Structure formats: C-alpha cells, structure tokens
Short mmCIF file of C-alpha atoms in Angstrom, two decimals:
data_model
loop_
_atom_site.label_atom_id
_atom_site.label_comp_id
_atom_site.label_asym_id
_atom_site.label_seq_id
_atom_site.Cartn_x
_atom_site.Cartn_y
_atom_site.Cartn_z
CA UNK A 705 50.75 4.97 75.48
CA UNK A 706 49.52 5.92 72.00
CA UNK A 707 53.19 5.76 70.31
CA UNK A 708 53.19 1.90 71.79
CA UNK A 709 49.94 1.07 70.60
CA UNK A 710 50.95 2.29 67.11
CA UNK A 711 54.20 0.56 67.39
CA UNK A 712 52.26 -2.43 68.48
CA UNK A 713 50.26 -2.35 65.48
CA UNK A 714 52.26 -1.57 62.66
CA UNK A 715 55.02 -4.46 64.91
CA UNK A 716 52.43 -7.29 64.75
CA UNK A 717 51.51 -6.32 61.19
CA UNK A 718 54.97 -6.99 59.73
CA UNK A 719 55.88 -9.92 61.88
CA UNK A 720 53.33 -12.46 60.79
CA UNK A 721 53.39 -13.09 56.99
CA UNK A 722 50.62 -12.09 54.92
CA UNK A 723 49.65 -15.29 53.57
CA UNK A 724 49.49 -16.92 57.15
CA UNK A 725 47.35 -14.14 58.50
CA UNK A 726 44.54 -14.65 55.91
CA UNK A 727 44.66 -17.98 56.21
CA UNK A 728 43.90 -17.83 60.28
CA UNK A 729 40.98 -16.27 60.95
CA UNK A 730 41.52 -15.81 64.31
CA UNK A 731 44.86 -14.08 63.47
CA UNK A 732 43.36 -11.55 61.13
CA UNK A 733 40.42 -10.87 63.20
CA UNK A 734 42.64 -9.64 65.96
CA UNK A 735 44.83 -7.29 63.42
CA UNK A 736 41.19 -6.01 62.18
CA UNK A 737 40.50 -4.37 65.64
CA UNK A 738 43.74 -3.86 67.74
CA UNK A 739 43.76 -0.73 65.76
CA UNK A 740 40.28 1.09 66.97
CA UNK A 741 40.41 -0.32 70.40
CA UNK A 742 44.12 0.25 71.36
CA UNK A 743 44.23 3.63 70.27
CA UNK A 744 40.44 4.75 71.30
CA UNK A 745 41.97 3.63 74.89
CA UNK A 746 45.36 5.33 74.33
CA UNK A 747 44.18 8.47 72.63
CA UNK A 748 41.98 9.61 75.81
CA UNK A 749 44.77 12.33 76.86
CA UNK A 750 44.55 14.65 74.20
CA UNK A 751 43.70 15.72 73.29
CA UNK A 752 33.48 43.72 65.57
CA UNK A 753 32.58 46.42 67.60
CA UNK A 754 31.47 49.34 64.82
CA UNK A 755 28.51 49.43 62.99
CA UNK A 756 29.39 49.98 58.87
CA UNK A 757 27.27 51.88 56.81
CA UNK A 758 25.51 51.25 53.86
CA UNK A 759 28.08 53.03 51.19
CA UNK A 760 30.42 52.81 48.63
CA UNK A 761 32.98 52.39 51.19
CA UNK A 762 31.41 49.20 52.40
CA UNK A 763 32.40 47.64 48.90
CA UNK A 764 36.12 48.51 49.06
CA UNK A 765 35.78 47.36 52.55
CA UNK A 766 35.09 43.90 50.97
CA UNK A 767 36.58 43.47 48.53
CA UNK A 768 39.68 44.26 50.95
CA UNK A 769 38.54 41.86 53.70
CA UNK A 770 38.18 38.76 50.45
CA UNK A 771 41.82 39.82 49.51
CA UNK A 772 43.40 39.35 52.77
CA UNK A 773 41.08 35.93 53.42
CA UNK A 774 42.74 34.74 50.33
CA UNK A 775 46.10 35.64 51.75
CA UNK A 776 44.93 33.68 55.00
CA UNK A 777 43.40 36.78 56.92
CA UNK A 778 40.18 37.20 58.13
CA UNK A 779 37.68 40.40 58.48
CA UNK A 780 35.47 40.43 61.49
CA UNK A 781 32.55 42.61 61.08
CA UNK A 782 29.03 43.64 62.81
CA UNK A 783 26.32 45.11 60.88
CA UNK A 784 23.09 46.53 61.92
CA UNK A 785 23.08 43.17 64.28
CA UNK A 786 23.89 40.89 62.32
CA UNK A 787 26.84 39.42 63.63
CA UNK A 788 30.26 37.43 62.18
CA UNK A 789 32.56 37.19 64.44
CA UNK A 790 36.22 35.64 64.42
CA UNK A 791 37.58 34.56 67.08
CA UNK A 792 41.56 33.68 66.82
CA UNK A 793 44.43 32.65 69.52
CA UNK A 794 44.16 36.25 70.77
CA UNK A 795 40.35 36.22 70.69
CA UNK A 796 40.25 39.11 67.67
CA UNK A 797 36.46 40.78 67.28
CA UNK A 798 37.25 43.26 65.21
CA UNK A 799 39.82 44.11 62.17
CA UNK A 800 41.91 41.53 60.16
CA UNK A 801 42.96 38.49 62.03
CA UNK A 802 45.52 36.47 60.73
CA UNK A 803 46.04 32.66 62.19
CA UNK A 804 49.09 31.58 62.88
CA UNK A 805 50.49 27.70 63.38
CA UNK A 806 49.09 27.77 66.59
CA UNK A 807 45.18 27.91 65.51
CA UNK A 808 45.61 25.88 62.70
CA UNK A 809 47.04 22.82 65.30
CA UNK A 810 44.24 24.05 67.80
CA UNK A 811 41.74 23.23 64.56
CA UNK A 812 43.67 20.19 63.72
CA UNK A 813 43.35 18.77 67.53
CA UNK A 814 39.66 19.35 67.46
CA UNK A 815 39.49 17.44 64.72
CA UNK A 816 41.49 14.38 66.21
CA UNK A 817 39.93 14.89 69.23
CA UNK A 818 36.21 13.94 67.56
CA UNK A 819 38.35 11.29 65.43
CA UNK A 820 38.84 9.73 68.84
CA UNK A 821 35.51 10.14 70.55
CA UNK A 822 32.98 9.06 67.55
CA UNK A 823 33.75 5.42 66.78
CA UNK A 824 29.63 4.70 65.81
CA UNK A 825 31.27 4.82 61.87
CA UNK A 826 32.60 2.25 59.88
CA UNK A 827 35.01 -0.13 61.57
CA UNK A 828 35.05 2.57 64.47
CA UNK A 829 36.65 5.44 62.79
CA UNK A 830 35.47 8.19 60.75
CA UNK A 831 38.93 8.92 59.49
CA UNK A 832 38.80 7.02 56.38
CA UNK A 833 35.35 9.01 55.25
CA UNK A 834 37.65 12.35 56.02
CA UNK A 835 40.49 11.52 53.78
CA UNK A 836 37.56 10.50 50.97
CA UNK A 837 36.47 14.13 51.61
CA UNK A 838 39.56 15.61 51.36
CA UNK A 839 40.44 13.61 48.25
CA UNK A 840 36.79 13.82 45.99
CA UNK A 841 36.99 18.09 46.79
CA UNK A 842 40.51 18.15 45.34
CA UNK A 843 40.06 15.39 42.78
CA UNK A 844 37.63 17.25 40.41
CA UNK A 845 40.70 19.73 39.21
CA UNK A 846 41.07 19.96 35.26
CA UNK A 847 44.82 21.59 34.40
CA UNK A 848 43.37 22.57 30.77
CA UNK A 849 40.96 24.94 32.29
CA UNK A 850 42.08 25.72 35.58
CA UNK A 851 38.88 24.64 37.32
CA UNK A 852 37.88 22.19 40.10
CA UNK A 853 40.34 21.27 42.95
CA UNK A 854 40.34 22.17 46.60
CA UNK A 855 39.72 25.36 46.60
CA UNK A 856 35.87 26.36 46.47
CA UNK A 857 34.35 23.36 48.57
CA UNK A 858 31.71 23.09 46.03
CA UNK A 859 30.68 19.57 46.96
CA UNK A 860 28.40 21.93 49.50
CA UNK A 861 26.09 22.22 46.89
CA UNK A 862 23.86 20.71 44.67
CA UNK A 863 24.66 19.08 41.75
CA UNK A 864 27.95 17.98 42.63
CA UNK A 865 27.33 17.07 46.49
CA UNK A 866 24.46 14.66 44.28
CA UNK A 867 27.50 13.47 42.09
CA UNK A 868 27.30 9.40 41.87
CA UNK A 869 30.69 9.31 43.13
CA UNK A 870 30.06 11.48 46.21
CA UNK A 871 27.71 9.13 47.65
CA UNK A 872 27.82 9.22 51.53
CA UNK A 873 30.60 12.37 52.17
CA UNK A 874 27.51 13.78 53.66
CA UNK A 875 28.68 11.67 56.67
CA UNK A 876 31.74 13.56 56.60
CA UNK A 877 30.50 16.70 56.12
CA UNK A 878 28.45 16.59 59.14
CA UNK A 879 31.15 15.21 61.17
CA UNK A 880 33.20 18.48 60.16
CA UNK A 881 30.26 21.03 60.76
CA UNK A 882 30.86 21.34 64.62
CA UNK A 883 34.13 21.93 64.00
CA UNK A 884 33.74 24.80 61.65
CA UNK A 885 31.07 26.09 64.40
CA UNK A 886 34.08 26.19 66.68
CA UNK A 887 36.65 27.95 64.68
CA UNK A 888 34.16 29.81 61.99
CA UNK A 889 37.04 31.92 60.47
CA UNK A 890 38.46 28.78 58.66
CA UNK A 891 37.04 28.34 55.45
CA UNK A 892 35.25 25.08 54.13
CA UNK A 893 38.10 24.44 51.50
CA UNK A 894 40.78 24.79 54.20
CA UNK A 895 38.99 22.67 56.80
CA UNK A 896 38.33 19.77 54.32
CA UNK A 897 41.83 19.63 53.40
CA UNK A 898 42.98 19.59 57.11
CA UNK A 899 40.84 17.18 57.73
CA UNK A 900 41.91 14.88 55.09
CA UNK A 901 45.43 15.38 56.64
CA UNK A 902 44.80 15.11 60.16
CA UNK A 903 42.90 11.71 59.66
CA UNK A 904 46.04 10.07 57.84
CA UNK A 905 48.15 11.48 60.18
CA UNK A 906 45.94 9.63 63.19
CA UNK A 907 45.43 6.89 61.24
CA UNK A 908 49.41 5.72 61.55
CA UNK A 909 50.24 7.82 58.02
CA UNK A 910 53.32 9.80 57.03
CA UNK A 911 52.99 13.52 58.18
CA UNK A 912 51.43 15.55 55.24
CA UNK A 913 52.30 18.95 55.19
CA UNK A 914 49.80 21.54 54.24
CA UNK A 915 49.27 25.11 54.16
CA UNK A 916 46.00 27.04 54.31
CA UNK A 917 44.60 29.89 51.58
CA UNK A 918 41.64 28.74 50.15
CA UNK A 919 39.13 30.11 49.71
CA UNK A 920 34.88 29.26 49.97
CA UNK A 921 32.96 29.70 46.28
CA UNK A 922 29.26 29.80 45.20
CA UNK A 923 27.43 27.40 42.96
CA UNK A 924 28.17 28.61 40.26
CA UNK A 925 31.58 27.03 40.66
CA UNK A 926 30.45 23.55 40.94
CA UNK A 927 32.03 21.33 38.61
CA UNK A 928 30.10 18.55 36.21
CA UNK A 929 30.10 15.13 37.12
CA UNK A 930 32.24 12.52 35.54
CA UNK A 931 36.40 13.94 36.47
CA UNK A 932 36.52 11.27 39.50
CA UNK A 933 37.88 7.67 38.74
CA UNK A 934 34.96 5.25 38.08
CA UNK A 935 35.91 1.84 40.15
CA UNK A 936 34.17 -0.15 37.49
CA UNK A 937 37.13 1.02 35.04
CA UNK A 938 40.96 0.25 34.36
CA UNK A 939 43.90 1.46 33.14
CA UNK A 940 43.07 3.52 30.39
CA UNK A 941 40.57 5.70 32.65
CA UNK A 942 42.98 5.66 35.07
CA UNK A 943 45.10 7.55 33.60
CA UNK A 944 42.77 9.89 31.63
CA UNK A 945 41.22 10.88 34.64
CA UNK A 946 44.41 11.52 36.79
CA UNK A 947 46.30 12.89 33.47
CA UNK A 948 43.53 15.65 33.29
CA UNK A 949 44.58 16.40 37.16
CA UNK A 950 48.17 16.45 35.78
CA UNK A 951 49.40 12.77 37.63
CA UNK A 952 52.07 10.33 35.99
CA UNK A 953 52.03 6.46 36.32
CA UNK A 954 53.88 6.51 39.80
CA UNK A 955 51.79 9.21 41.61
CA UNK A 956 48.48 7.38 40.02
CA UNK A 957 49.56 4.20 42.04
CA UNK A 958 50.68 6.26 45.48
CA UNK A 959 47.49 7.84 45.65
CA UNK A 960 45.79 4.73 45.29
CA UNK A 961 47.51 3.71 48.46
CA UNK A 962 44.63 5.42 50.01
CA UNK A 963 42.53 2.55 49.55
CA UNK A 964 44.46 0.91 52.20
CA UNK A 965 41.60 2.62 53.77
CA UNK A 966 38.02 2.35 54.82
CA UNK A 967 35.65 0.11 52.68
CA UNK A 968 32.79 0.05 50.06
CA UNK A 969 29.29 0.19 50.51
CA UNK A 970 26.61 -1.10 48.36
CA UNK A 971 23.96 1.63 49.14
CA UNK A 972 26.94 4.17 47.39
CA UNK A 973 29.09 3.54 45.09
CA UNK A 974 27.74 -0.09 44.63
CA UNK A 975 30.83 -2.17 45.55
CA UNK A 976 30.92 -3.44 49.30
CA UNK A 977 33.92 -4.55 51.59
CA UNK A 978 37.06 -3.12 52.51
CA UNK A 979 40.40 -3.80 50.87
CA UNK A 980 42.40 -4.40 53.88
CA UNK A 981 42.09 -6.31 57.55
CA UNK A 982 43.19 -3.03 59.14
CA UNK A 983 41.14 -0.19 57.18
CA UNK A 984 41.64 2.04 59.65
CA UNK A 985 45.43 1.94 59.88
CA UNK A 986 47.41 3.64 56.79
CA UNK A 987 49.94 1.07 56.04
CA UNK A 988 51.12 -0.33 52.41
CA UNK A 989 49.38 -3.62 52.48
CA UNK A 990 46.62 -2.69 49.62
CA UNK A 991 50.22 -2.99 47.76
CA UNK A 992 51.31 -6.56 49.44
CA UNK A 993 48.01 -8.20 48.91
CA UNK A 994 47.40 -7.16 45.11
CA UNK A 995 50.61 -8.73 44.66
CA UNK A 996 50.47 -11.52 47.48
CA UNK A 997 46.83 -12.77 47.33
CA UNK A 998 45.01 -14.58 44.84
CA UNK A 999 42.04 -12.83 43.24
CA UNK A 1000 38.78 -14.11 42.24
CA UNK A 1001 35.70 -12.49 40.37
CA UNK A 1002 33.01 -12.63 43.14
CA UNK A 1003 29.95 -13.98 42.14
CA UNK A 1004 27.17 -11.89 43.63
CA UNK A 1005 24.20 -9.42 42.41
CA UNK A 1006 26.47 -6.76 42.34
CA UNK A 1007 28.90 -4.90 40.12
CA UNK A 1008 32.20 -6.87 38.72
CA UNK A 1009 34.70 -6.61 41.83
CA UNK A 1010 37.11 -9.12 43.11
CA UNK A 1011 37.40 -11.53 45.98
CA UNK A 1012 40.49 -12.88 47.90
CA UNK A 1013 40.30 -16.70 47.19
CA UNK A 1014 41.50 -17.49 51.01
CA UNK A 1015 39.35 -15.39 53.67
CA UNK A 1016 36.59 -14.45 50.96
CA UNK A 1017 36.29 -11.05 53.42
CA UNK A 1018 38.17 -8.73 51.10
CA UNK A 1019 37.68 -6.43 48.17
CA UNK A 1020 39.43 -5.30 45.21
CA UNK A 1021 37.96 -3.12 42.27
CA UNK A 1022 38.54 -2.97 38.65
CA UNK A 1023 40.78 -0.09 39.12
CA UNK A 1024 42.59 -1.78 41.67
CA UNK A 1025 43.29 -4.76 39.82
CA UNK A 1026 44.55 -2.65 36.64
CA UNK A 1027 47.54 -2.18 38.68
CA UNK A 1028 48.95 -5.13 38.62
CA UNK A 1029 47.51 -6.02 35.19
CA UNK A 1030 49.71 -3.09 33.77
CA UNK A 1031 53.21 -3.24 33.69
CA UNK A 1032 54.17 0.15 34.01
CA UNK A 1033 51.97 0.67 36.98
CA UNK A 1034 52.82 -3.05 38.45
CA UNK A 1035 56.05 -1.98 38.72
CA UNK A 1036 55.28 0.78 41.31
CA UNK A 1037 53.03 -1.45 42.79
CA UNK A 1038 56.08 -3.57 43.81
CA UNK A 1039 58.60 -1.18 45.14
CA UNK A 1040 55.50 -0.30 47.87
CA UNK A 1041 54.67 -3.40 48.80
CA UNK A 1042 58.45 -3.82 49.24
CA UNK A 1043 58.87 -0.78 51.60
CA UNK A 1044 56.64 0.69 53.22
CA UNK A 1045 58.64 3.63 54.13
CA UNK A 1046 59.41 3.93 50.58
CA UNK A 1047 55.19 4.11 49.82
CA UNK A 1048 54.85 6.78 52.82
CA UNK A 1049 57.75 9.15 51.22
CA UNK A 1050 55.82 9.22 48.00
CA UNK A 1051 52.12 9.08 49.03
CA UNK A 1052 53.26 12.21 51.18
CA UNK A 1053 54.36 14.42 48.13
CA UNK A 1054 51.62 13.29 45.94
CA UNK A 1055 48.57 13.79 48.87
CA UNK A 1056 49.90 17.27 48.78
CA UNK A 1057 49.92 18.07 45.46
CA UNK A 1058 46.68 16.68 44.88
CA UNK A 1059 45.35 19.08 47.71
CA UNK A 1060 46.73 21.91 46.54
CA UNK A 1061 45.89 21.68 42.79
CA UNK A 1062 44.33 24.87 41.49
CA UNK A 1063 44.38 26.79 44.60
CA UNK A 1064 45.72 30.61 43.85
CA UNK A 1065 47.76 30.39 47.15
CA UNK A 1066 49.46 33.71 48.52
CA UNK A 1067 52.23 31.52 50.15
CA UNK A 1068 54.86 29.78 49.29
CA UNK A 1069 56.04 26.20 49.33
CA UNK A 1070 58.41 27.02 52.46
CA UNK A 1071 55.30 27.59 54.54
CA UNK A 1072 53.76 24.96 54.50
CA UNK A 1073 52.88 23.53 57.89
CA UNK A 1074 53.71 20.22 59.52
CA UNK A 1075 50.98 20.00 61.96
CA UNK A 1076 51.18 17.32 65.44
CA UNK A 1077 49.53 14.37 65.58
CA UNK A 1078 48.00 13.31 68.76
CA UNK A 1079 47.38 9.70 68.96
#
C-alpha cells in the first residue's frame, strides 16, 4: 500500500505541468497533502554483572572500552550501582557488544516508526526538521583544521545549540531523545546522522548509505558560530562556506536539493514559507521551479526573500536564487530539474560525504550500510 501511495505521488507530480499546477489552486492544494495523508494511512504496518574497582586498571579499562566504541563496539559496565547498560540484538549486559546491520535497521525502524505516528509538526512530518539536524551537525566541518563535522554532536551544548542558524533543531532533538532511551548504546553523532538518512529515505528520497563510528564529545569541542550558509547571502558565500567543508560547484547545488524540503519560520531563521507544494516529499522540483517560476522580491517586514509571482504561497532565499543567477551553478541547476533520477544519483553521494566529513572512522567505504525503508 505504501509503494502505491509513493508511486501515486511522485505519478501525479510529473503528470501535470508545473506551471498549470500553480496556477490551480485547487490542483496544488491536493499535491500539498496527498503526501502526509496517503502515507500516514499506508505506513500503519510497520513498522554488567561485576562490580570494578577503583584502580589503575579501571583507566586501561576505559580507555579500551572508548577504543572499541570508536571502532563501533560498546562496553557495558556496573559500578558501585550505578548502572549503564547496553542492550544489543542478543541482549549483551556485560563485555563489548558490537551491533551488527540488524540493530542499526531495528534503530532506523524506530525512527520511521515515530516519523509515522507524530504528524503535530510542520506540514505533518517531522522528517524535514531530521534531515536539518543531520545536515547543521555535519555542516560545521573546516578541512584546514580538521574540526567540526558529524562526529561529536556538539550542537548538545551551549554555545553552538544557541547558534543563530540552529534555531528550532531543539524540536528535533527531542523528537530523537526517546529513541536514544531505547537503544542507549548508539551514540548522539551516529543517531543524528541516521536520522537524517532515515527521514529522506521515508520522505520518497534515494537510499543513502551510511555507516556508524562516531563518536559523542564534550564542550570543549563545540565549534564557533558563523561555518553554516547564511540564507541572506549568494554566491560568493556559497561557496566560501561549502569550499571550507571541501564542496565544488556541482555538490554545492545537490545539497541544496534539500530545500525541496520543509519550510522557514519567522520566529528562527527569519524567513517564512516553504519552497515547494510537497515539502514533505524529496523530489527535484526546488530545481524545476527556480528555473520554471517567476520570482518576485516580497514586500513584507521581513528579511529580502522571494515570492512566486503566480500562487504568492512559495519561498525562495538569496542563496537559492544565486543559483540560477550564476552560470556555473545554473548549469547544474538544469540537468536536475531535467532528471530527477539524475538529482537523486548525485544528492546521494554528496549527503554522504557531507555526513561523514571529519569522522576518524575504523571502517571502510565497503561497509557502509544500505538500511530499509518502511513506508
């Protein structure tokens, strides 16, 4: 039932042209919800025993037990009470466990799972707010010194959680923290990332492999504010502040594919609407309507953002509109709103390298794992 309701979707999508379904209200209205209400009705199937001493031996202990978590194994442990235990697809108290495919998907469908039941977020789905997650804890990576990126999950903490653009992942956060209460050996890093995935992925996206190994850091680690792309901004920031990450002119445009998801809001980052009629279905029309739509400077008591001149309902940012303003970025621009297939191939490849910059990973490329959707 799910696999027809995508179909469905992504069918009626393509067979009415984009012009005509701005123009009839009624027509786009319908594309703006078939998406949360076919597939919240489709999607209803899925789915350390001894005490250690205070000693020397303690430290080696773990110092051990960090080494293995950073190769993707975990230390369960019980002292004088206090207790941290990891339970994995064997139900492990004690000694190293190490997870396997298995409790990664059974992490992965708990995810989904909530993805289907909590529709009181933005246009029904928190999805959208998950892949912002995923995409603001990777995005602060700086190749020059090695820091920032994925691995850490610093945006726990203040300053950076406070960062400007960071405004609202609390929402995200929280939606996350029961999950992490059910499967408390993955770390915070890890279980951002995956959820970034896993929300594309049920959101009608290309599968985006990932693999786990990062691993949780203190404050100290947070990074200063200022490496993620201002909206207000164009081409020249655009590229300084994906260059720093170590992005060229194509993979700058993929990732902004992403905006073919979820909306503004004025109460964070100051801009309000959403860029698409279907923001919670990953598709490449932020591409055909930069190019297909014409685009107006709203008038309003807000910061400079553009309006479509036909429905007056949709969005595009400074950044946004750089694309097509800039020929070597228009160009890419074009070839995605041409093929869609062509936009999912690339945004794959890109999504993981951005979620995997600066993380010290034990594995290799190989083992990466294509996880199963479930809508």
């Amino acid at each position: 039932m799910a696999t027809v309701a995508k179909s469905f979707v992504r069918v009626a999508a393509r067979s009415t042209p984009l012009t005509s379904s701005i123009k009839n209200t009624t027509a786009h209205n319908v594309r703006f919800l078939i998406p949360r209400q076919a597939f919240r009705s489709s999607r209803r199937g899925y789915a350390s025993e001894s005490n250690v001493k205070t000693s020397s031996m303690g430290l080696y202990w773990g110092v051990g037990a960090a080494a293995l978590a950073g190769a993707g194994g975990y230390f369960f442990y019980n002292n004088g009470g206090v207790t941290n235990l990891r339970e994995g697809s064997a139900g492990e108290t004690r000694g190293i466990f190490t997870p396997t495919k298995e409790d990664y998907q059974k992490v992965y469908n708990e995810i989904a799972r909530r993805l289907d039941e909590r529709d009181d977020y933005d246009d029904g789905s928190f999805g959208p707010v998950l892949v912002r997650l995923a995409w603001h804890c990777s995005g602060t990576y700086d190749k020059e010194t090695n820091t920032g990126g994925s691995n850490g999950a610093t945006m726990r903490f203040a300053p950076e959680k406070d960062h400007g653009a960071n405004a609202g992942l609390h929402a995200a956060q929280d939606f996350m923290e029961p999950v992490h209460d059910k499967f408390p050996w993955i770390t915070y890093s890890d279980l951002w990332t995956l959820g970034g995935v896993c929300a594309i992925q049920e959101m009608q996206g290309p599968t985006i492999p990932w693999r786990p190994g990062r691993m949780d850091r203190d404050i100290s680690m947070c990074t200063p504010d200022g490496r993620l792309p201002d909206g207000a901004k164009e081409q020249k920031h655009l590229r300084a502040i994906f260059g720093r990450m170590g992005f060229d002119d194509r993979e700058i445009v993929a990732l902004s594919g992403a905006h073919a998801l979820g909306r503004c809001h004025t109460d964070r980052s100051g801009f309000e609407g959403p860029w698409t009629f279907s923001p919670t279905v990953m598709s490449n029309d932020y591409y055909r309507l930069l190019l297909g739509e014409k685009w107006n400077v709203r008038k309003w008591n807000g910061p400079k953002q553009f309006q479509d001149m036909t429905s007056k309902s949709l969005m595009m940012l400074p950044t946004d509109m750089a694309l097509v303003q800039d020929t070597e970025f228009k160009k890419h621009v074009e070839r995605y709103a041409k093929d869609d297939q062509v936009f999912f191939a690339e945004f794959r490849d890109v999504m993981v390298k951005l979620l995997e910059l600066g993380v010290p990973f034990q594995s290799k490329e190989e083992d990466r794992l294509s996880l199963q959707p479930l809508a």
